[in-house]
PDB file of N, CA and C in Angstrom:
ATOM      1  N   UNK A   1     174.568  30.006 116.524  1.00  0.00           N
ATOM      2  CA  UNK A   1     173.267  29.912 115.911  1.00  0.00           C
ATOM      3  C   UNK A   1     173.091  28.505 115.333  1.00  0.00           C
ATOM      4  N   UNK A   2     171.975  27.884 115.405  1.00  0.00           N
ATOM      5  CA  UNK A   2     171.894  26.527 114.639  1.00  0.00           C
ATOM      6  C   UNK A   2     171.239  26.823 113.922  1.00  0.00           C
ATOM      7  N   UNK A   3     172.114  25.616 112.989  1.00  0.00           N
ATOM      8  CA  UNK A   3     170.951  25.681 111.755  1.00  0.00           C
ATOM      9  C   UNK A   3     169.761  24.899 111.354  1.00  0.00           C
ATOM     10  N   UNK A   4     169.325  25.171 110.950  1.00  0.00           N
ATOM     11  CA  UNK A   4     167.998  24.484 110.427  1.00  0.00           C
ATOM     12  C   UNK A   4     168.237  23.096 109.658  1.00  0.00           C
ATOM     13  N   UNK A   5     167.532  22.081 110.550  1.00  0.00           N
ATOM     14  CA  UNK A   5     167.782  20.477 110.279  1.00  0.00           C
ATOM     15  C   UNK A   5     167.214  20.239 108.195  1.00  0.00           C
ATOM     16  N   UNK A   6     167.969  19.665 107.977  1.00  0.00           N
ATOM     17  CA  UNK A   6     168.179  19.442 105.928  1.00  0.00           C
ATOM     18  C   UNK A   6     166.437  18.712 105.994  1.00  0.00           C
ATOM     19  N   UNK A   7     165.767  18.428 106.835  1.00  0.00           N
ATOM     20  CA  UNK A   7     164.494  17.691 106.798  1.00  0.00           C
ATOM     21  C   UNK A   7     163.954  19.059 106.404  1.00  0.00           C
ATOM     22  N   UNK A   8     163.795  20.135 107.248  1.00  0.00           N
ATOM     23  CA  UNK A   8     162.878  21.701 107.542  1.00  0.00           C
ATOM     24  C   UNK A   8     163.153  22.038 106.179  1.00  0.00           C
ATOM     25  N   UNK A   9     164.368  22.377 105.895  1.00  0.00           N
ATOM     26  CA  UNK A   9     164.949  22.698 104.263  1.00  0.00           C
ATOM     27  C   UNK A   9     164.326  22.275 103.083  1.00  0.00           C
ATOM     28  N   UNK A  10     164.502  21.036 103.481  1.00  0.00           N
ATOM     29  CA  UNK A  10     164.001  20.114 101.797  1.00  0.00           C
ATOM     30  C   UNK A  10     162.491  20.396 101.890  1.00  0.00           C
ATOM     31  N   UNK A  11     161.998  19.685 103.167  1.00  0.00           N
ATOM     32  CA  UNK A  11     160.110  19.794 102.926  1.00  0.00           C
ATOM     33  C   UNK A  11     159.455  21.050 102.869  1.00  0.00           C
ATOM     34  N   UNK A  12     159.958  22.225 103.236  1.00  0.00           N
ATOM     35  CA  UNK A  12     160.086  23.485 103.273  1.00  0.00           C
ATOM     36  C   UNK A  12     160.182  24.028 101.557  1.00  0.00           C
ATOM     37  N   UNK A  13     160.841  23.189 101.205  1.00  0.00           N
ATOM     38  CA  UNK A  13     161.398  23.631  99.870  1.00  0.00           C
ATOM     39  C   UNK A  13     160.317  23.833  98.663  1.00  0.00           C
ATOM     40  N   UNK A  14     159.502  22.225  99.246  1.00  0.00           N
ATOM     41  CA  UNK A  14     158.641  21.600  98.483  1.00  0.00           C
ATOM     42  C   UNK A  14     157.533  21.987  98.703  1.00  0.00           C
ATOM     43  N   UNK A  15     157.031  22.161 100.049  1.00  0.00           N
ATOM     44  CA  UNK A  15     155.546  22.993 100.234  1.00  0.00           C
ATOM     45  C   UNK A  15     155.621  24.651  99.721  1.00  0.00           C
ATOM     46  N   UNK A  16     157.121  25.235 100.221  1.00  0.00           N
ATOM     47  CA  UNK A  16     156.917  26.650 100.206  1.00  0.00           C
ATOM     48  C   UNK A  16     156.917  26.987  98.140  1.00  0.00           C
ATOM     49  N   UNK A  17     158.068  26.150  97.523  1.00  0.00           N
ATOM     50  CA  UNK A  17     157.805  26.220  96.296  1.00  0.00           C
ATOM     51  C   UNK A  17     156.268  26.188  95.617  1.00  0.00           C
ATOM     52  N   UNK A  18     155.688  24.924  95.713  1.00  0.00           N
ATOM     53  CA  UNK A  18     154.076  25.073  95.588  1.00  0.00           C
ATOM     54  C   UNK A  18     153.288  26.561  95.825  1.00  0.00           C
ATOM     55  N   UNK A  19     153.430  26.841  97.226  1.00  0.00           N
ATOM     56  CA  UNK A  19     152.398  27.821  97.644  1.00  0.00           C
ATOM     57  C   UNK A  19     152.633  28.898  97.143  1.00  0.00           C
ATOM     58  N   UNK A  20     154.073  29.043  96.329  1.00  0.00           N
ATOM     59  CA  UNK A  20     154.623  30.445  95.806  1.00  0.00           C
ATOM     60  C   UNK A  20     154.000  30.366  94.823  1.00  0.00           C
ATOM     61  N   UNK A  21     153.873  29.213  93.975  1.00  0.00           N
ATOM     62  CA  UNK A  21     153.556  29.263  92.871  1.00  0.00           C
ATOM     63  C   UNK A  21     152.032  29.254  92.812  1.00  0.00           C
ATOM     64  N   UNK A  22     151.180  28.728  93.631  1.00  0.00           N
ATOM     65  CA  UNK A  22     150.023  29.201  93.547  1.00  0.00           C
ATOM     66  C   UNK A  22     149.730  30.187  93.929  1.00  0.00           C
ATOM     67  N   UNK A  23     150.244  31.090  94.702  1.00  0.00           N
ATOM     68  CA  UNK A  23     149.561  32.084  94.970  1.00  0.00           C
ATOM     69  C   UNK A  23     150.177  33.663  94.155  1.00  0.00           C
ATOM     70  N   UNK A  24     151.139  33.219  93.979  1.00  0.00           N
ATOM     71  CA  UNK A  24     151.657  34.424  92.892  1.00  0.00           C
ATOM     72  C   UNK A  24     151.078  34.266  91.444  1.00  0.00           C
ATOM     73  N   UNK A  25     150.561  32.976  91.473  1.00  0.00           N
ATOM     74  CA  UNK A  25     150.659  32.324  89.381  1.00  0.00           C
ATOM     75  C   UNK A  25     151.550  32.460  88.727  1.00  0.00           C
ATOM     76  N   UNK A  26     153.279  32.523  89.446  1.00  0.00           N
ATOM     77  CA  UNK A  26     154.243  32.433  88.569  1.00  0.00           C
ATOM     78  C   UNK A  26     154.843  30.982  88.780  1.00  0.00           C
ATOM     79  N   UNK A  27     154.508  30.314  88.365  1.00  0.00           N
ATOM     80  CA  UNK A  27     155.431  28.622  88.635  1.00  0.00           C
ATOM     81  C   UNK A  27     156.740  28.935  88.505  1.00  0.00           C
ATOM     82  N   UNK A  28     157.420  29.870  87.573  1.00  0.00           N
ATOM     83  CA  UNK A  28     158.881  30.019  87.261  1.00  0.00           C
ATOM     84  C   UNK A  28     159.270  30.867  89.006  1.00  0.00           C
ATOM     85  N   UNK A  29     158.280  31.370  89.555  1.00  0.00           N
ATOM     86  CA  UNK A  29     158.905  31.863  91.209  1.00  0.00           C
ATOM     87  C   UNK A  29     158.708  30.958  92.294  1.00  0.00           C
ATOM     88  N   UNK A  30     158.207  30.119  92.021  1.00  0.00           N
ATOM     89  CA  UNK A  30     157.615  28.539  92.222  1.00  0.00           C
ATOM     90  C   UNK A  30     158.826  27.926  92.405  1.00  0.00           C
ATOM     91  N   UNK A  31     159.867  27.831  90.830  1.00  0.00           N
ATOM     92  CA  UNK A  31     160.611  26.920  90.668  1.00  0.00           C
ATOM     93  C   UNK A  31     161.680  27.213  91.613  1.00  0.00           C
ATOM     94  N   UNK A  32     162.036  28.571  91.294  1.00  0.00           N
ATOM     95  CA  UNK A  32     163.260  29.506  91.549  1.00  0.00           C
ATOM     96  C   UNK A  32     163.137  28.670  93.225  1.00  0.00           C
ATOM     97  N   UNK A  33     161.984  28.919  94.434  1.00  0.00           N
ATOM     98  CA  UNK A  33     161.997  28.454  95.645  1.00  0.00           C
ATOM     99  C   UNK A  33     162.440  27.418  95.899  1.00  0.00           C
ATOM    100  N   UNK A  34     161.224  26.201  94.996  1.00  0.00           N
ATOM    101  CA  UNK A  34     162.066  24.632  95.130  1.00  0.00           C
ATOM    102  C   UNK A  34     163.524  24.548  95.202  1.00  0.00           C
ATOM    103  N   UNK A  35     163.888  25.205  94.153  1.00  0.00           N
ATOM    104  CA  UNK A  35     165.788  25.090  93.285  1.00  0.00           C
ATOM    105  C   UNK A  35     166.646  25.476  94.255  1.00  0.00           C
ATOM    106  N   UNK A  36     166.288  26.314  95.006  1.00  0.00           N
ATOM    107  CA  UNK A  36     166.736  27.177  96.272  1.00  0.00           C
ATOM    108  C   UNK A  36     166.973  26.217  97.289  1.00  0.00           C
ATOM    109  N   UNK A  37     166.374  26.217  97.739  1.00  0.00           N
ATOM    110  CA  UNK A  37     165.844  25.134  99.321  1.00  0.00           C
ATOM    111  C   UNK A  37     166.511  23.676  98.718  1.00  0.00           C
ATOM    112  N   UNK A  38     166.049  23.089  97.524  1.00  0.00           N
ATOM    113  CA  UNK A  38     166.687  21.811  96.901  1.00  0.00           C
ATOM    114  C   UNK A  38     168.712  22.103  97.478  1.00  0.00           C
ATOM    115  N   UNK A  39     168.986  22.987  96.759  1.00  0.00           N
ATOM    116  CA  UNK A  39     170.317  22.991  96.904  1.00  0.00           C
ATOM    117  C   UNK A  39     170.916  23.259  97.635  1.00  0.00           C
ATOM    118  N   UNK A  40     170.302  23.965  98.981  1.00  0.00           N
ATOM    119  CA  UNK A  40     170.763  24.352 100.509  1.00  0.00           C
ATOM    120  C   UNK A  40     170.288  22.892 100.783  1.00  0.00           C
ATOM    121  N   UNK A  41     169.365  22.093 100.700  1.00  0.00           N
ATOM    122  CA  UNK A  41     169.224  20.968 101.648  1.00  0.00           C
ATOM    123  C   UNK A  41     170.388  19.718 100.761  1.00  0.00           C
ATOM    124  N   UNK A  42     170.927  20.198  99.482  1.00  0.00           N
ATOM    125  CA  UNK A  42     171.817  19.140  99.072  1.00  0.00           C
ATOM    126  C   UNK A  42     173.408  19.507  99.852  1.00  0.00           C
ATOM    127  N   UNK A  43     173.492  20.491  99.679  1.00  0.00           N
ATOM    128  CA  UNK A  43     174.846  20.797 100.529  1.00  0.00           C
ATOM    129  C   UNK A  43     174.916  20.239 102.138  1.00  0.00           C
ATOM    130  N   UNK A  44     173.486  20.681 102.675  1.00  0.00           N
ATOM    131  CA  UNK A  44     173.966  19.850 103.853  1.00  0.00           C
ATOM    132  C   UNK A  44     173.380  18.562 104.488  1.00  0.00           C
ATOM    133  N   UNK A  45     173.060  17.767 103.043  1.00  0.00           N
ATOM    134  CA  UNK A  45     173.042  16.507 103.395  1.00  0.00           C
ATOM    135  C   UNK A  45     174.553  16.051 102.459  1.00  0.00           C
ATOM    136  N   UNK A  46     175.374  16.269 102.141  1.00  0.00           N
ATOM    137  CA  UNK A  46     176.694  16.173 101.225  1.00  0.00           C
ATOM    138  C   UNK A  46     177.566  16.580 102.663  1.00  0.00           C
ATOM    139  N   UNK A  47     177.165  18.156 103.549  1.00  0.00           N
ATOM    140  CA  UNK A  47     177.737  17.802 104.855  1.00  0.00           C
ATOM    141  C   UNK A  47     178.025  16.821 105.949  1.00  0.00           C
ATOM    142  N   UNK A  48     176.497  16.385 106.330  1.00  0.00           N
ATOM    143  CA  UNK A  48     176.177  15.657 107.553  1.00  0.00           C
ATOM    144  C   UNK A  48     176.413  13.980 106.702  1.00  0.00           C
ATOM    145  N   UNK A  49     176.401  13.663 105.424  1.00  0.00           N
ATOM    146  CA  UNK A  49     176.116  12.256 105.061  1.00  0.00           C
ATOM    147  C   UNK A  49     176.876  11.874 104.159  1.00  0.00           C
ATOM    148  N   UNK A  50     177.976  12.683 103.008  1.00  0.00           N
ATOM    149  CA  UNK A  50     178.602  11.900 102.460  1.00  0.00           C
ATOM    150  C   UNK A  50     177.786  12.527 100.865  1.00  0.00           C
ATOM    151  N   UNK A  51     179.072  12.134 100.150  1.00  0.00           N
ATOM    152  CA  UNK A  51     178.032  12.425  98.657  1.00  0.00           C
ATOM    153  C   UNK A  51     177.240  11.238  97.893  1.00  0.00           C
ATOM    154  N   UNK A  52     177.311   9.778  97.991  1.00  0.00           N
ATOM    155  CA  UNK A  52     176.320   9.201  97.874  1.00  0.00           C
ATOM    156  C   UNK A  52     175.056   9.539  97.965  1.00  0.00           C
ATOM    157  N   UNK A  53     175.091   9.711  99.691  1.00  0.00           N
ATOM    158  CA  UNK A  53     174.350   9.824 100.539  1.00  0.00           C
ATOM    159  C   UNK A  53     172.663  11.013  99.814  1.00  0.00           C
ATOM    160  N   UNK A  54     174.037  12.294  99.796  1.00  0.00           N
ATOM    161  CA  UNK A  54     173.401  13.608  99.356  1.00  0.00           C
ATOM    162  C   UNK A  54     172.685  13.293  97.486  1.00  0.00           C
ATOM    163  N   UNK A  55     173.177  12.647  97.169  1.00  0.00           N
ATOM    164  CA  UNK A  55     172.646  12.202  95.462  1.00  0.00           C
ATOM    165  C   UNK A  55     172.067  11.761  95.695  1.00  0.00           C
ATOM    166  N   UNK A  56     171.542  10.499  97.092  1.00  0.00           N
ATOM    167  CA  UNK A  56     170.310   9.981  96.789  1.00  0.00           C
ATOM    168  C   UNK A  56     168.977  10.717  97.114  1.00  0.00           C
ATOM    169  N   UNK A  57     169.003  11.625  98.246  1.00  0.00           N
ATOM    170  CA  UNK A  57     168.334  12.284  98.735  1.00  0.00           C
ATOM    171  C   UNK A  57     167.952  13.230  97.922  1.00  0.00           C
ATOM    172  N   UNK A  58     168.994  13.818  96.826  1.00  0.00           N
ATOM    173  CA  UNK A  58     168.476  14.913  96.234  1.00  0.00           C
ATOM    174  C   UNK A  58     167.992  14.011  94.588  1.00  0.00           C
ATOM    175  N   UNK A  59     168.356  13.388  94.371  1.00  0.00           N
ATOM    176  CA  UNK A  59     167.101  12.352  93.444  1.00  0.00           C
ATOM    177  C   UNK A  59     165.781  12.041  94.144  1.00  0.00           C
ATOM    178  N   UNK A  60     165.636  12.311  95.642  1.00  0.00           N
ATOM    179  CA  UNK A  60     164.321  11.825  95.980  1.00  0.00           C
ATOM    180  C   UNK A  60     163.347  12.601  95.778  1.00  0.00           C
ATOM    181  N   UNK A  61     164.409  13.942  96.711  1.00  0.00           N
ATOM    182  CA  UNK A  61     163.826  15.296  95.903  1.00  0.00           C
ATOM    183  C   UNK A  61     162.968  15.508  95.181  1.00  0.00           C
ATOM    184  N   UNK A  62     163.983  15.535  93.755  1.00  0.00           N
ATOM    185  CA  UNK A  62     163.616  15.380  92.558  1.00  0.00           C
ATOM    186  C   UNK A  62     162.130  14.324  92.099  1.00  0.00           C
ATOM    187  N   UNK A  63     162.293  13.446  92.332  1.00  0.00           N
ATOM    188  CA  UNK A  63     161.149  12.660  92.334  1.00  0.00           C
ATOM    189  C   UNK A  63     159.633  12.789  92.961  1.00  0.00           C
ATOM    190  N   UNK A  64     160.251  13.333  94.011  1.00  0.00           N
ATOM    191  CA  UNK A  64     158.954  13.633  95.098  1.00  0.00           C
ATOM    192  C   UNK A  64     158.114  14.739  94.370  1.00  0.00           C
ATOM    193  N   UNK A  65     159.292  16.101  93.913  1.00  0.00           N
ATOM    194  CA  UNK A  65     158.206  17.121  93.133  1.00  0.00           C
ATOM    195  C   UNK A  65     157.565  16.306  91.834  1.00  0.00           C
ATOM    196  N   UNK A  66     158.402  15.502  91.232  1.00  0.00           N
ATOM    197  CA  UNK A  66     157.876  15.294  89.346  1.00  0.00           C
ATOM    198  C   UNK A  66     156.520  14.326  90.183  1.00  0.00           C
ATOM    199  N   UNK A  67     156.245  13.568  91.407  1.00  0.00           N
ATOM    200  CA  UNK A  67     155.667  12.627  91.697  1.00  0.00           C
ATOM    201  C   UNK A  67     154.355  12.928  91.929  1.00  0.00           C
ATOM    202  N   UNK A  68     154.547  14.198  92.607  1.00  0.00           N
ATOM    203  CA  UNK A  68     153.451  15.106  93.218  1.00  0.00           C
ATOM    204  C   UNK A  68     152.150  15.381  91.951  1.00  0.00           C
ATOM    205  N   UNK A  69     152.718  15.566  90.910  1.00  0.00           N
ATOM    206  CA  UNK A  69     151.840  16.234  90.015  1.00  0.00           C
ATOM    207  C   UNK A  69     150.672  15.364  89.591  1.00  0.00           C
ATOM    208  N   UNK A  70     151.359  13.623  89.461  1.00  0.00           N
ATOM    209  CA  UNK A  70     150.423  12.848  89.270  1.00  0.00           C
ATOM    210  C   UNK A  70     149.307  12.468  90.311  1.00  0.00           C
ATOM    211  N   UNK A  71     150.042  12.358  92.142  1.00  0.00           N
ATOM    212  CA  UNK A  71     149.172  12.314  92.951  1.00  0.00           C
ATOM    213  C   UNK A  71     148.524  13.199  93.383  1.00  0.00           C
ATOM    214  N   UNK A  72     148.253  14.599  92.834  1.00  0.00           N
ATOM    215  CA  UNK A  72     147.502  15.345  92.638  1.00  0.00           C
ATOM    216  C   UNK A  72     146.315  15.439  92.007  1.00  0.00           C
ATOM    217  N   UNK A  73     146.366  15.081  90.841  1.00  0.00           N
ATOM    218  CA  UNK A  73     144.801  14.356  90.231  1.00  0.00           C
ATOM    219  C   UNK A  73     144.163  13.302  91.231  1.00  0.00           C
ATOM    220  N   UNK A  74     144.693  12.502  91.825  1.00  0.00           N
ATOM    221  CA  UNK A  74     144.072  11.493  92.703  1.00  0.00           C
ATOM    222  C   UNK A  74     143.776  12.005  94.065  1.00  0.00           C
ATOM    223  N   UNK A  75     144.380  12.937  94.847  1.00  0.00           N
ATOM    224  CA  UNK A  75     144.356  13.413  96.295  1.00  0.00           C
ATOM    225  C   UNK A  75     144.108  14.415  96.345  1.00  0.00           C
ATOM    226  N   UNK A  76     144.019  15.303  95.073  1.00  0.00           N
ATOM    227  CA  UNK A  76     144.370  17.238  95.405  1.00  0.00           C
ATOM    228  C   UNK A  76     145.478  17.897  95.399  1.00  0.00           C
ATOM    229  N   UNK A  77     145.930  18.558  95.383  1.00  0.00           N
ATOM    230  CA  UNK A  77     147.347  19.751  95.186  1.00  0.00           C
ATOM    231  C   UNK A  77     147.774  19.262  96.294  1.00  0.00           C
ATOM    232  N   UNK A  78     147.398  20.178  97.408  1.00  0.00           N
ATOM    233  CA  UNK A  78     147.813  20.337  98.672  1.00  0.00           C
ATOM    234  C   UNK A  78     147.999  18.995  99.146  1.00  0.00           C
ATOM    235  N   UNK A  79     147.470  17.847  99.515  1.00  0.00           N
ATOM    236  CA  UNK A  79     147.696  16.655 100.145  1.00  0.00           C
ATOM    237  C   UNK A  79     148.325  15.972  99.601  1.00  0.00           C
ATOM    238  N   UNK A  80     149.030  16.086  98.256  1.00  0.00           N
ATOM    239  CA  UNK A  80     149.887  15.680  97.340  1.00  0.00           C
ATOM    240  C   UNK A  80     151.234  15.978  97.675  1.00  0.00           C
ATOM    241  N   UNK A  81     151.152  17.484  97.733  1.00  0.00           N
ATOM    242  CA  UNK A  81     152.742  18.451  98.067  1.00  0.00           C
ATOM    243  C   UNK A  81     152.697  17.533  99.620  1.00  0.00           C
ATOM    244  N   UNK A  82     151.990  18.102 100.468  1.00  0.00           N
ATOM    245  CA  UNK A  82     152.595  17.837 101.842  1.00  0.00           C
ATOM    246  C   UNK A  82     152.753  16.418 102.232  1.00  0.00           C
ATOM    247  N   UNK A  83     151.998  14.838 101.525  1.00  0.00           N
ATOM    248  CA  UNK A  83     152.970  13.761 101.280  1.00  0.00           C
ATOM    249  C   UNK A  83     154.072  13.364 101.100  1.00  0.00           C
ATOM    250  N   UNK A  84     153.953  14.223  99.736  1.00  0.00           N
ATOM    251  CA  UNK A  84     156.025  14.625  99.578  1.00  0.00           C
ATOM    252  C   UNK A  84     156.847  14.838 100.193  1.00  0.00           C
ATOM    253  N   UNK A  85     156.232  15.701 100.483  1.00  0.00           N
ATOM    254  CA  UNK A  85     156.847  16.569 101.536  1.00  0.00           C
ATOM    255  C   UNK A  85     157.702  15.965 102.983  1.00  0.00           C
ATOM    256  N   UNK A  86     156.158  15.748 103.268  1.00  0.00           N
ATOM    257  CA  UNK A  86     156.732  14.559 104.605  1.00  0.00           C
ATOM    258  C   UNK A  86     157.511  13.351 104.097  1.00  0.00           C
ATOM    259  N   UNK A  87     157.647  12.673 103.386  1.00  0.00           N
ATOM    260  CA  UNK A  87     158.319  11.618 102.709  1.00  0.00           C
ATOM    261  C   UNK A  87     160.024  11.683 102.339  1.00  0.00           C
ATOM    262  N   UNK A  88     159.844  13.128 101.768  1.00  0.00           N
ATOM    263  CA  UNK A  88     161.339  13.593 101.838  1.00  0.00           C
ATOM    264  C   UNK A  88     162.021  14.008 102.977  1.00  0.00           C
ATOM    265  N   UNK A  89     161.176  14.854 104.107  1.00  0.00           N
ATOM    266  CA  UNK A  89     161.675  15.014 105.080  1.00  0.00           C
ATOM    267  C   UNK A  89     162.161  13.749 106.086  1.00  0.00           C
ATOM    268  N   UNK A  90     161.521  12.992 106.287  1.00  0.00           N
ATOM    269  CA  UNK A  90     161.703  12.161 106.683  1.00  0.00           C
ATOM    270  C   UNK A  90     162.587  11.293 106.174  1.00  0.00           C
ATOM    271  N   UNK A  91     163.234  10.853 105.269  1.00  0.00           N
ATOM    272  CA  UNK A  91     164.092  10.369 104.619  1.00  0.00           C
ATOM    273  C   UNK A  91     165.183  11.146 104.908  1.00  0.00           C
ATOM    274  N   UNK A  92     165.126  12.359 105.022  1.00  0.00           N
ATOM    275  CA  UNK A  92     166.418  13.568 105.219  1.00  0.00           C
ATOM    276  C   UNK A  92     166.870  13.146 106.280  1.00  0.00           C
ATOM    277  N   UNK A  93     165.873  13.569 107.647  1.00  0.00           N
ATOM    278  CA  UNK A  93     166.273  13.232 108.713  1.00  0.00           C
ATOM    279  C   UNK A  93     166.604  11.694 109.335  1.00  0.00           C
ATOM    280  N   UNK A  94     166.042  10.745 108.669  1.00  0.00           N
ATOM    281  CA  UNK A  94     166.865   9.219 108.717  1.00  0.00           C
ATOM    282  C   UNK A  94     168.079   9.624 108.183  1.00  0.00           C
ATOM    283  N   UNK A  95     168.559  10.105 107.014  1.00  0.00           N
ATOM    284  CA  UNK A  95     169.641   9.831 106.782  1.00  0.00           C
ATOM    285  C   UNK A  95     170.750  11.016 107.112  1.00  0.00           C
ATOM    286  N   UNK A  96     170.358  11.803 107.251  1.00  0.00           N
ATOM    287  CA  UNK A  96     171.443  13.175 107.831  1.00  0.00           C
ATOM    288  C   UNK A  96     171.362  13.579 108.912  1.00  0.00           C
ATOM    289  N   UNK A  97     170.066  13.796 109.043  1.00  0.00           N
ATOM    290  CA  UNK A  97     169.833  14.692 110.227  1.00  0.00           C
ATOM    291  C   UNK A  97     170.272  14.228 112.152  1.00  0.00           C
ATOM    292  N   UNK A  98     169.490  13.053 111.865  1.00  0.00           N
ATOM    293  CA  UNK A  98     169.571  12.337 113.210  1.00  0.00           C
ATOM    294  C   UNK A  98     170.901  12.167 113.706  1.00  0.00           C
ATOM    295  N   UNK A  99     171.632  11.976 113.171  1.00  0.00           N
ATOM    296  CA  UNK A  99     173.145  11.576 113.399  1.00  0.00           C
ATOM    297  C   UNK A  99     173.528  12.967 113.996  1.00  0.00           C
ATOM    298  N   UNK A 100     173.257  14.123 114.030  1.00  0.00           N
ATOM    299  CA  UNK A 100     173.937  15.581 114.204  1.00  0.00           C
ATOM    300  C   UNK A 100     172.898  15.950 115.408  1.00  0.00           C
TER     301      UNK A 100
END
């Protein structure tokens, strides 16, 4: 079985966290998703890349959600998350993914 490339994971993490949280109105089931997906896509970028590697990615993470909130007032929710989104993924797969 293959697994699912740490890009699908992380940006996955970040859109599906959002949409939980809007559409349930629990941000704390919101979080629980991000936190989830965050730490399956840190393990296997710590797999495929090294632990540098995986700290930087999962600081981007990190950044990309706290980042979102501000480019949200300027772009909207949604075109905010899925920037991120794509931004992290793409960074994943430059740095982990492609190599595998």
């Amino acid at each position: 079985m293959a697994k699912v490339p740490s890009a699908v994971v992380a940006a996955g993490g970040l859109v599906g966290g959002y949409g939980v949280a809007r559409w349930t109105r629990k941000r704390q089931l919101g979080g629980a998703v991000l936190a989830v997906a965050g730490a399956a896509a840190a393990r296997q970028w710590r797999e495929r890349a090294g632990g540098p590697a995986a700290g930087a990615l999962t600081a981007a993470y990190v950044v990309a959600f706290a980042g979102s909130h501000p480019l949200a007032k300027k772009v909207g929710a949604w075109p905010a998350v899925l920037g991120v989104a794509g931004v992290v993924g793409l960074a994943s797969w430059v740095v982990a993914d492609r190599r595998g």
